[in-house]
Amino acid sequence: MKTLDLQELEKRFQEKVDKEIKIEPNDWMPDEYRKTLIRQISQHAHSEIVGMLPEGNWITRAPNLRRKAVLLAKVQDEAGHGLYLYSSVETLGADREATMDDLHSGKAKYSSIFNYPAVTWADIGTIGWLVDGAAIMNQVALCRCSYGPYARGMVKICKEESFHQRQGYESLVTLCNGTPAQKAMAQDAMNRFWWPALMMFGPSDADSPHSAQSMKWKIKRFSNDELRQSFVDATVPQAEILGLTIPDPNLKWNEERGHYDFSPINWDEFWQVVNGNGPCNKERIDARKKAKENGMWVREAAMAYAEKRAMKKTA
Amino acid sequence: MKNESLYNYVLRLGDDSLILGQRLGEWCGHGPILEEDIAMTNISLDLIGQAMSLLDYAGEIDGNGKDHDALAFLRFENEYQNALLVEQPNGDFADTMMRQFLFDAFRQPLFEKLVHSSDAQLSAIAEKSLKETRYHLKHTSEWIIRLGDGTEESHTRAQKALDNLWRYTDELFSETSADLSLVTSGIVPSMVEIKEVWNKTVHAVFAEATLQIPTNNWQFEGGRRGVHSEHLGYLLADLQYMQRAYPNMKW
């Protein structure tokens, strides 16, 4: 058989992508495609795991047992998403522990939204509604990603995320129909989370370094700005139903565009938080490092025991 | 109240689930392995679910219209009747697994017997809880064996956890004279039977785990009659915070 040259392989790869044929782990793929996916999927996995912290922080203080159970189940789902995603990364030849070490060293990023603190109970509903809502906008598109394992994982993840979003919204409906103190708590959460939620879609298209190639490879289907606009359009009417004010004086319907106009995003804040200067960056990474360090002896024990068992079997 | 003995019995079952579920929830996001984070959250979720059914039923027996939330969030510290074991702090992973194992080994035979209770509601709750408890016990037994017979460090930690927690185990089997009347009516089993099964389980698992049962057999009690350790107050401060800070609101 004739060895295919690199150009020919790349050409065939792109043809498959163009025909919407999924790329599977054993298929040939360009190194950069593999690297991009490892970076993106591991960041996604880290976001799920770091995202457990602001919400987990409210499990012991949930206001009633039903909300406590719902929150436990939700955070458990996030951990499950982390597991699928780390498994997807492993299909690309990366190692789960090594990608986690990259998180701890600051080399790998995660969604910046989790660097904001969850300080009141209303933050939990707001995170479900806005943060999971923004995540779904991104993730629904990822269900059609060209890489098979990631696309299939996203289908299941999206179902759960959309459930979380409805739970979050339902929790806010209760607050907004409650006492003035509860309504004020909900508005305060909206004031703090609105802009960070819009930042979740990443830099503007003009400043997004990896976007064009990812679109060509069909890892990405829509640009950051397109997704951000869809999110604003979908969310404004939901806020109106709640009776909450979106903290943007320039937010208004643009008949001509058929979209809402909104103020420019504070990109200085975005980059500060991405680069480690958000209110909770240090706390989040420290918590993950501590879990790893404190768990070292547990993992060693499990391995030592498994080895002893294997030796007994062969003896 | 139409049946104070049954009320107290069901309340104790509910409080054990509630307080231990609350404790395990503290692990969320901080587990030693992602899989264990999920497992501990899952056990916590099961226990909170049990607490809801049991406290609702206690409220029903009481007849004062209190639901699970009124009982879970709005009692004073000395009105909780959980065993001292379940309010002990999480400590390290060995402490948490040991506390859970000692408890699961007690709850499995208890629910097995309660399934046959002449009280239909209690029997139904026991049946559902038993399925969950079997998984919990399987999980914690395996970890106790793994930690005990793993590395030198894990063995030392597991042994230390056992030494610390053993003194809270007798209380699980305490019986009041009111309980004995429930035994006579066939509503609940005798704790003598439960302890026999528990003893067999823990001895078998500790033997495989190469762990030694402490020779100092001094035992503490108090939780069942509302006299708790200092730890419970802090746990309740977290648990009750929202209901105390924002009274009479719907969430």
Coordinates of C-alpha atoms in Angstrom, one line a residue:
Chain A
M1 CA 0.0 0.0 0.0
K2 CA 1.2 3.4 -0.9
T3 CA 2.0 5.7 2.1
L4 CA -0.2 8.8 1.8
D5 CA 1.6 12.0 2.1
L6 CA 0.5 14.6 4.7
Q7 CA -1.2 16.9 2.3
E8 CA -3.3 14.0 1.0
L9 CA -4.2 13.0 4.5
E10 CA -5.3 16.5 5.4
K11 CA -7.3 16.8 2.3
R12 CA -9.2 13.6 3.0
F13 CA -9.7 14.6 6.6
Q14 CA -11.2 18.0 5.6
E15 CA -13.5 16.2 3.0
K16 CA -14.8 14.0 5.8
V17 CA -15.5 17.0 8.0
D18 CA -17.2 18.8 5.1
K19 CA -19.4 15.8 4.5
E20 CA -20.4 15.8 8.2
I21 CA -18.8 12.4 8.8
K22 CA -17.7 12.2 12.4
I23 CA -14.0 11.8 13.2
E24 CA -13.4 8.9 15.6
P25 CA -10.4 8.3 18.0
N26 CA -8.6 5.9 15.7
D27 CA -9.0 8.0 12.5
W28 CA -6.1 10.1 11.2
M29 CA -6.4 13.7 12.3
P30 CA -4.1 16.7 12.0
D31 CA -1.9 17.3 15.1
E32 CA -3.4 20.8 15.5
Y33 CA -7.0 19.4 15.4
R34 CA -6.0 16.9 18.2
K35 CA -4.3 19.6 20.2
T36 CA -7.3 22.0 19.8
L37 CA -9.7 19.4 21.0
I38 CA -7.5 18.3 24.0
R39 CA -7.3 22.0 25.0
Q40 CA -11.0 22.6 24.5
I41 CA -12.4 19.4 26.0
S42 CA -10.1 19.5 29.0
Q43 CA -11.0 23.2 29.7
H44 CA -14.6 22.1 29.5
A45 CA -14.0 19.2 32.0
H46 CA -12.1 21.6 34.4
S47 CA -15.0 24.0 34.2
E48 CA -17.4 21.3 35.3
I49 CA -15.2 20.4 38.2
V50 CA -14.3 23.9 39.3
G51 CA -18.0 24.8 38.9
M52 CA -18.9 22.4 41.6
L53 CA -17.2 24.7 44.2
P54 CA -19.4 27.8 44.1
E55 CA -22.6 25.7 44.2
G56 CA -21.2 23.0 46.6
N57 CA -20.6 25.9 48.9
W58 CA -24.4 26.2 49.4
I59 CA -25.3 22.5 49.9
T60 CA -25.1 22.7 53.7
R61 CA -27.1 26.0 53.8
A62 CA -29.9 25.2 51.3
P63 CA -33.1 26.7 52.6
N64 CA -35.2 23.5 52.6
L65 CA -34.6 19.7 52.1
R66 CA -36.1 19.6 48.6
R67 CA -33.7 22.4 47.4
K68 CA -30.8 20.6 49.2
A69 CA -31.6 17.4 47.4
V70 CA -31.9 19.2 44.0
L71 CA -28.6 21.0 44.5
L72 CA -26.8 17.8 45.6
A73 CA -28.1 16.1 42.4
K74 CA -27.1 19.0 40.3
V75 CA -23.6 19.2 41.6
Q76 CA -23.3 15.4 41.2
D77 CA -24.3 15.8 37.6
E78 CA -21.5 18.3 37.1
A79 CA -19.0 15.8 38.5
G80 CA -20.5 13.2 36.1
H81 CA -20.0 15.6 33.2
G82 CA -16.4 16.1 34.3
L83 CA -15.9 12.3 34.1
Y84 CA -17.3 12.0 30.6
L85 CA -15.3 14.9 29.4
Y86 CA -12.0 13.6 30.9
S87 CA -12.8 10.3 29.2
S88 CA -13.3 12.1 25.9
V89 CA -9.9 13.8 26.4
E90 CA -8.4 10.3 27.0
T91 CA -9.6 9.1 23.6
L92 CA -7.3 11.7 22.1
G93 CA -4.3 10.2 23.9
A94 CA -4.1 12.7 26.8
D95 CA -3.9 11.6 30.4
R96 CA -6.6 12.7 32.9
E97 CA -4.1 13.3 35.8
A98 CA -1.8 15.3 33.5
T99 CA -4.6 17.5 32.3
M100 CA -5.6 18.1 35.9
D101 CA -2.0 19.1 36.8
D102 CA -2.3 21.7 34.0
L103 CA -5.3 23.1 35.7
H104 CA -3.5 23.3 39.0
S105 CA -0.4 24.9 37.5
G106 CA -2.5 27.5 35.8
K107 CA -1.5 26.3 32.3
A108 CA -5.1 25.1 31.5
K109 CA -8.0 27.5 31.8
Y110 CA -11.6 26.9 32.8
S111 CA -14.8 29.0 32.5
S112 CA -14.1 32.4 34.2
I113 CA -17.6 32.6 35.6
F114 CA -16.6 30.2 38.4
N115 CA -14.1 32.8 39.7
Y116 CA -17.0 34.9 40.9
P117 CA -18.3 34.1 44.4
A118 CA -21.8 32.6 45.2
V119 CA -22.6 34.7 48.2
T120 CA -26.4 34.3 48.6
W121 CA -29.0 31.6 48.0
A122 CA -30.3 33.5 45.0
D123 CA -26.9 33.1 43.4
I124 CA -27.6 29.4 43.1
G125 CA -30.8 29.9 41.1
T126 CA -29.1 32.6 39.1
I127 CA -26.1 30.3 38.2
G128 CA -28.6 27.6 37.1
W129 CA -30.6 30.1 35.0
L130 CA -27.9 32.3 33.5
V131 CA -24.7 30.3 33.7
D132 CA -26.2 26.9 32.7
G133 CA -28.3 28.8 30.2
A134 CA -25.2 30.4 28.6
A135 CA -23.4 27.0 28.7
I136 CA -26.3 25.4 26.8
M137 CA -26.1 27.9 24.0
N138 CA -22.5 26.8 23.5
Q139 CA -23.1 23.1 24.1
V140 CA -26.1 22.6 21.9
A141 CA -23.9 23.6 19.0
L142 CA -21.2 21.2 20.2
C143 CA -23.6 18.2 19.9
R144 CA -22.7 18.5 16.1
C145 CA -19.0 18.9 16.7
S146 CA -16.9 16.9 14.1
Y147 CA -15.2 14.8 16.8
G148 CA -17.5 11.9 17.6
P149 CA -16.9 11.1 21.3
Y150 CA -17.2 14.8 22.2
A151 CA -20.4 15.3 20.2
R152 CA -22.0 12.2 21.7
G153 CA -21.0 13.2 25.2
M154 CA -22.5 16.6 24.7
V155 CA -25.9 15.2 23.8
K156 CA -26.3 13.7 27.3
I157 CA -24.7 16.7 29.0
C158 CA -27.1 19.1 27.2
K159 CA -30.1 17.2 28.4
E160 CA -28.9 17.5 32.0
E161 CA -27.9 21.1 31.7
S162 CA -31.2 22.1 30.3
F163 CA -32.8 20.5 33.3
H164 CA -30.5 22.5 35.5
Q165 CA -31.4 25.7 33.8
R166 CA -35.1 25.1 34.3
Q167 CA -34.5 24.2 38.0
G168 CA -32.6 27.4 38.4
Y169 CA -35.3 29.5 36.8
E170 CA -38.0 27.8 38.8
S171 CA -36.0 28.6 42.0
L172 CA -35.9 32.3 40.9
V173 CA -39.7 32.3 40.1
T174 CA -40.2 31.3 43.7
L175 CA -37.9 34.1 45.0
C176 CA -39.5 36.7 42.7
N177 CA -43.0 35.8 43.8
G178 CA -41.9 35.8 47.4
T179 CA -41.2 38.5 49.9
P180 CA -39.5 41.9 49.1
A181 CA -36.3 40.5 50.8
Q182 CA -36.4 37.5 48.4
K183 CA -37.0 39.6 45.3
A184 CA -34.1 41.9 46.3
M185 CA -31.9 38.9 46.8
A186 CA -32.7 37.8 43.2
Q187 CA -32.1 41.2 41.8
D188 CA -28.8 41.5 43.5
A189 CA -27.7 38.2 42.1
M190 CA -28.8 39.3 38.6
N191 CA -26.8 42.5 39.0
R192 CA -23.6 40.5 39.8
F193 CA -24.0 37.6 37.3
W194 CA -25.3 39.3 34.2
W195 CA -22.1 40.6 32.8
P196 CA -19.9 37.6 33.8
A197 CA -22.5 35.4 32.1
L198 CA -22.2 37.4 28.8
M199 CA -18.4 37.1 29.1
M200 CA -18.8 33.3 29.2
F201 CA -19.0 33.3 25.4
G202 CA -15.4 34.5 25.2
P203 CA -13.7 37.3 23.4
S204 CA -15.3 39.1 20.5
D205 CA -14.9 37.4 17.1
A206 CA -12.2 39.9 16.1
D207 CA -10.1 39.0 19.1
S208 CA -10.7 35.2 19.2
P209 CA -7.5 33.6 18.2
H210 CA -8.6 30.0 17.6
S211 CA -12.1 30.6 16.1
A212 CA -11.6 30.6 12.3
Q213 CA -9.7 27.3 12.2
S214 CA -12.2 25.7 14.7
M215 CA -15.1 26.7 12.4
K216 CA -13.4 25.2 9.4
W217 CA -12.9 21.9 11.3
K218 CA -16.5 22.1 12.5
I219 CA -15.4 21.9 16.2
K220 CA -17.3 25.2 16.5
R221 CA -20.4 26.0 14.5
F222 CA -21.2 29.5 15.6
S223 CA -19.0 32.5 16.5
N224 CA -18.7 33.8 20.1
D225 CA -20.6 36.9 19.2
E226 CA -23.4 35.0 17.5
L227 CA -23.9 32.8 20.5
R228 CA -23.8 35.8 22.9
Q229 CA -26.5 37.5 20.9
S230 CA -28.7 34.4 20.9
F231 CA -28.3 34.2 24.6
V232 CA -29.3 37.8 25.2
D233 CA -32.3 37.5 22.9
A234 CA -33.5 34.4 24.7
T235 CA -32.9 35.7 28.2
V236 CA -34.4 39.2 28.2
P237 CA -38.0 37.9 28.0
Q238 CA -37.3 35.4 30.8
A239 CA -36.0 38.3 33.0
E240 CA -39.2 40.3 32.2
I241 CA -41.4 37.4 33.4
L242 CA -39.4 37.3 36.6
G243 CA -39.7 41.1 36.9
L244 CA -36.0 41.5 37.2
T245 CA -34.1 44.4 35.7
I246 CA -31.1 43.6 33.5
P247 CA -28.2 45.9 34.7
D248 CA -27.7 47.5 31.3
P249 CA -29.2 50.9 30.5
N250 CA -28.5 50.4 26.7
L251 CA -30.4 47.2 26.5
K252 CA -33.2 47.6 23.9
W253 CA -34.9 45.8 21.1
N254 CA -33.5 46.7 17.7
E255 CA -36.3 46.2 15.2
E256 CA -34.1 46.5 12.2
R257 CA -31.6 43.9 13.3
G258 CA -34.3 41.7 14.9
H259 CA -32.0 41.4 18.0
Y260 CA -31.5 43.2 21.3
D261 CA -28.7 45.8 21.4
F262 CA -26.6 45.9 24.5
S263 CA -23.6 47.8 26.0
P264 CA -20.1 46.9 25.2
I265 CA -18.5 44.3 27.5
N266 CA -15.8 45.3 29.9
W267 CA -13.0 43.3 28.3
D268 CA -10.5 44.5 30.9
E269 CA -12.4 42.8 33.6
F270 CA -12.7 39.7 31.4
W271 CA -8.9 39.4 30.8
Q272 CA -8.1 40.2 34.4
V273 CA -10.3 37.3 35.5
V274 CA -9.0 34.9 32.8
N275 CA -5.4 35.8 33.9
G276 CA -5.9 34.9 37.5
N277 CA -7.2 38.2 39.1
G278 CA -10.8 37.3 39.6
P279 CA -12.3 37.4 43.1
C280 CA -12.0 33.6 43.6
N281 CA -9.3 32.3 41.2
K282 CA -6.9 31.5 44.0
E283 CA -9.6 29.9 46.2
R284 CA -10.8 27.7 43.4
I285 CA -7.4 26.4 42.4
D286 CA -6.3 26.0 46.0
A287 CA -9.4 23.9 46.7
R288 CA -8.7 21.6 43.8
K289 CA -5.0 21.3 44.7
K290 CA -5.9 20.5 48.3
A291 CA -8.4 17.8 47.2
K292 CA -5.7 16.2 45.1
E293 CA -3.0 16.4 47.8
N294 CA -5.3 15.2 50.5
G295 CA -6.5 12.4 48.3
M296 CA -3.0 11.2 47.3
W297 CA -2.8 8.6 50.2
V298 CA -6.3 7.3 49.3
R299 CA -5.3 6.7 45.7
E300 CA -2.1 5.1 46.7
A301 CA -4.0 2.8 49.1
A302 CA -6.4 1.8 46.4
M303 CA -3.6 0.9 44.1
A304 CA -1.6 -0.9 46.7
Y305 CA -4.6 -3.0 47.6
A306 CA -5.4 -3.8 44.0
E307 CA -1.8 -5.0 43.5
K308 CA -2.0 -7.2 46.6
R309 CA -5.2 -8.7 45.3
A310 CA -3.7 -9.3 41.8
M311 CA -0.7 -11.0 43.4
K312 CA -2.9 -13.3 45.6
K313 CA -4.8 -14.3 42.5
T314 CA -1.7 -15.3 40.5
A315 CA 0.0 -16.9 43.6
Chain B
M1 CA -50.1 12.8 70.1
K2 CA -51.5 9.5 69.2
N3 CA -48.3 7.5 69.5
E4 CA -45.4 9.2 71.2
S5 CA -43.2 6.1 71.2
L6 CA -43.5 5.7 67.5
Y7 CA -43.0 9.4 67.0
N8 CA -39.7 9.3 68.8
Y9 CA -38.6 6.2 67.1
V10 CA -39.3 7.6 63.6
L11 CA -37.8 10.9 64.5
R12 CA -34.5 9.3 65.5
L13 CA -34.3 7.4 62.2
G14 CA -35.0 10.6 60.4
D15 CA -32.5 12.6 62.4
D16 CA -29.7 10.0 61.8
S17 CA -30.3 10.3 58.1
L18 CA -30.6 14.1 58.1
I19 CA -27.5 14.8 60.2
L20 CA -25.3 12.3 58.3
G21 CA -26.6 13.5 55.0
Q22 CA -25.7 17.0 55.9
R23 CA -22.2 16.0 57.0
L24 CA -21.5 14.1 53.8
G25 CA -22.7 17.1 51.7
E26 CA -19.7 19.0 53.1
W27 CA -17.4 16.8 50.9
C28 CA -18.9 17.9 47.7
G29 CA -16.2 19.2 45.4
H30 CA -13.4 18.2 47.7
G31 CA -13.3 14.3 47.4
P32 CA -10.0 12.5 47.0
I33 CA -11.1 11.1 43.6
L34 CA -13.8 12.4 41.3
E35 CA -15.6 9.0 41.5
E36 CA -15.6 9.3 45.3
D37 CA -16.9 12.8 45.2
I38 CA -19.9 11.4 43.2
A39 CA -20.3 8.4 45.5
M40 CA -20.4 10.5 48.7
T41 CA -22.8 13.1 47.2
N42 CA -24.9 10.2 46.1
I43 CA -25.0 8.7 49.6
S44 CA -25.8 12.2 51.0
L45 CA -28.7 12.5 48.5
D46 CA -30.1 9.1 49.6
L47 CA -29.9 10.1 53.2
I48 CA -31.6 13.4 52.7
G49 CA -34.4 11.6 50.8
Q50 CA -34.8 9.2 53.7
A51 CA -34.9 12.1 56.1
M52 CA -37.7 13.7 54.1
S53 CA -39.9 10.6 54.2
L54 CA -39.1 9.8 57.8
L55 CA -39.6 13.3 59.1
D56 CA -42.8 13.7 57.2
Y57 CA -44.1 10.6 58.8
A58 CA -43.0 11.7 62.2
G59 CA -44.9 14.9 61.6
E60 CA -48.0 12.9 60.6
I61 CA -47.8 10.8 63.8
D62 CA -47.4 13.9 65.8
G63 CA -50.5 15.4 64.2
N64 CA -49.3 19.0 64.6
G65 CA -49.1 19.6 60.9
K66 CA -45.3 19.8 60.9
D67 CA -43.7 18.7 57.6
H68 CA -40.1 17.5 57.1
D69 CA -38.8 21.1 56.8
A70 CA -40.4 22.3 60.0
L71 CA -38.8 19.3 61.8
A72 CA -35.4 19.5 60.0
F73 CA -34.9 23.3 60.3
L74 CA -36.8 24.6 63.2
R75 CA -36.0 22.6 66.3
F76 CA -33.5 23.5 69.0
E77 CA -30.3 21.5 69.4
N78 CA -31.5 19.4 72.3
E79 CA -34.6 18.4 70.3
Y80 CA -32.6 16.4 67.7
Q81 CA -32.3 12.8 68.6
N82 CA -29.6 11.6 66.2
A83 CA -26.8 9.3 67.5
L84 CA -23.6 11.0 68.5
L85 CA -21.8 9.0 65.8
V86 CA -23.4 10.7 62.8
E87 CA -22.7 14.3 64.0
Q88 CA -18.9 13.6 64.3
P89 CA -16.9 15.8 61.9
N90 CA -15.8 14.4 58.5
G91 CA -12.1 14.4 59.4
D92 CA -10.1 12.7 56.6
F93 CA -11.5 10.2 54.1
A94 CA -10.7 7.3 56.5
D95 CA -12.8 9.0 59.3
T96 CA -15.7 9.6 56.9
M97 CA -15.6 6.1 55.5
M98 CA -15.3 4.5 59.0
R99 CA -18.3 6.6 60.4
Q100 CA -20.3 5.6 57.3
F101 CA -19.4 1.9 57.5
L102 CA -20.2 1.6 61.2
F103 CA -23.6 3.3 60.5
D104 CA -24.4 1.3 57.3
A105 CA -23.7 -2.0 59.1
F106 CA -26.3 -0.9 61.6
R107 CA -28.9 0.4 59.2
Q108 CA -28.9 -2.5 56.8
P109 CA -30.1 -5.1 59.3
L110 CA -32.4 -2.5 60.9
F111 CA -34.2 -1.8 57.6
E112 CA -34.3 -5.5 56.8
K113 CA -36.3 -6.0 59.9
L114 CA -38.4 -2.9 59.6
V115 CA -39.6 -4.0 56.2
H116 CA -41.7 -6.5 58.2
S117 CA -43.0 -3.9 60.6
S118 CA -46.7 -4.1 61.3
D119 CA -46.8 -0.4 60.6
A120 CA -47.4 -0.1 56.8
Q121 CA -45.8 3.3 56.4
L122 CA -42.7 2.5 58.3
S123 CA -42.4 -0.8 56.3
A124 CA -42.7 1.1 53.0
I125 CA -40.0 3.6 54.0
A126 CA -37.7 0.8 55.2
E127 CA -38.1 -1.1 51.9
K128 CA -37.0 1.9 49.8
S129 CA -34.2 2.8 52.2
L130 CA -33.0 -0.8 52.4
K131 CA -32.2 -0.8 48.7
E132 CA -30.0 2.3 49.1
T133 CA -28.4 1.1 52.3
R134 CA -27.2 -2.1 50.7
Y135 CA -25.3 -0.1 48.2
H136 CA -23.9 2.1 50.8
L137 CA -22.7 -0.8 53.0
K138 CA -21.1 -2.5 50.0
H139 CA -19.3 0.6 49.1
T140 CA -18.0 1.5 52.6
S141 CA -17.0 -2.2 53.4
E142 CA -14.9 -2.2 50.3
W143 CA -13.2 1.0 51.2
I144 CA -12.5 0.0 54.8
I145 CA -10.8 -3.2 53.5
R146 CA -8.9 -1.2 50.9
L147 CA -7.7 1.4 53.4
G148 CA -7.0 -1.1 56.1
D149 CA -5.1 -3.5 53.8
G150 CA -3.7 -0.8 51.5
T151 CA -0.5 1.1 52.5
E152 CA 1.0 1.7 55.9
E153 CA -0.4 5.2 55.9
S154 CA -3.9 4.2 55.0
H155 CA -3.8 1.4 57.6
T156 CA -2.7 3.9 60.3
R157 CA -5.4 6.4 59.3
A158 CA -8.1 3.7 59.2
Q159 CA -7.1 2.3 62.6
K160 CA -7.1 5.8 64.1
A161 CA -10.6 6.4 62.7
L162 CA -11.8 3.2 64.2
D163 CA -10.2 4.0 67.6
N164 CA -11.9 7.3 67.6
L165 CA -15.3 6.3 66.5
W166 CA -15.8 2.9 68.2
R167 CA -16.9 4.7 71.4
Y168 CA -20.0 6.0 69.7
T169 CA -21.3 2.6 68.4
D170 CA -23.1 1.2 71.4
E171 CA -25.5 4.1 71.4
L172 CA -26.9 3.0 68.0
F173 CA -28.4 0.0 69.8
S174 CA -29.8 1.8 72.8
E175 CA -33.5 1.1 73.5
T176 CA -35.9 3.0 75.8
S177 CA -38.8 1.3 77.6
A178 CA -41.1 3.0 75.0
D179 CA -39.1 1.2 72.2
L180 CA -39.6 -2.1 74.0
S181 CA -43.4 -1.6 73.8
L182 CA -43.0 -1.1 70.1
V183 CA -41.0 -4.3 69.9
T184 CA -43.8 -6.2 71.7
S185 CA -46.4 -4.8 69.2
G186 CA -44.3 -6.0 66.3
I187 CA -43.7 -2.5 65.0
V188 CA -40.0 -2.5 65.4
P189 CA -37.3 -5.2 65.9
S190 CA -35.3 -5.7 69.0
M191 CA -31.9 -4.1 69.0
V192 CA -30.4 -7.2 70.4
E193 CA -31.0 -8.9 67.0
I194 CA -29.6 -6.0 65.1
K195 CA -26.5 -5.8 67.2
E196 CA -25.8 -9.5 66.6
V197 CA -25.8 -8.9 62.8
W198 CA -23.8 -5.7 63.1
N199 CA -21.2 -7.5 65.2
K200 CA -20.7 -10.2 62.6
T201 CA -20.4 -7.6 59.8
V202 CA -17.9 -5.4 61.5
H203 CA -15.8 -8.3 62.8
A204 CA -15.6 -9.9 59.3
V205 CA -14.7 -6.6 57.6
F206 CA -12.2 -5.5 60.2
A207 CA -10.5 -9.0 60.0
E208 CA -10.1 -8.7 56.2
A209 CA -9.0 -5.1 56.6
T210 CA -6.4 -6.2 59.2
L211 CA -7.8 -3.6 61.7
Q212 CA -8.1 -4.1 65.4
I213 CA -11.2 -3.3 67.5
P214 CA -10.1 -1.1 70.3
T215 CA -9.6 -2.7 73.7
N216 CA -10.8 0.4 75.5
N217 CA -14.6 -0.2 75.4
W218 CA -15.7 3.0 77.2
Q219 CA -18.9 4.1 75.3
F220 CA -20.5 7.5 75.0
E221 CA -24.2 8.1 74.8
G222 CA -26.5 11.2 74.9
G223 CA -27.6 12.0 71.3
R224 CA -30.7 9.9 71.6
R225 CA -32.0 12.0 74.5
G226 CA -30.8 15.3 73.0
V227 CA -27.5 15.7 74.7
H228 CA -25.0 16.3 71.9
S229 CA -21.4 16.9 71.3
E230 CA -20.1 20.5 70.6
H231 CA -20.0 19.6 66.9
L232 CA -23.8 19.6 66.4
G233 CA -24.3 23.3 67.1
Y234 CA -22.1 24.3 64.2
L235 CA -23.7 21.8 61.9
L236 CA -27.1 23.2 62.8
A237 CA -25.9 26.8 62.3
D238 CA -25.2 26.0 58.7
L239 CA -28.3 23.8 58.2
Q240 CA -30.7 26.3 59.8
Y241 CA -29.2 29.5 58.6
M242 CA -31.6 30.4 55.8
Q243 CA -34.8 29.4 57.8
R244 CA -33.6 31.4 60.8
A245 CA -32.4 34.5 58.9
Y246 CA -35.5 34.6 56.7
P247 CA -38.3 33.1 58.7
N248 CA -41.7 32.0 57.3
M249 CA -40.8 32.2 53.6
K250 CA -41.2 29.8 50.8
W251 CA -38.1 28.7 48.8

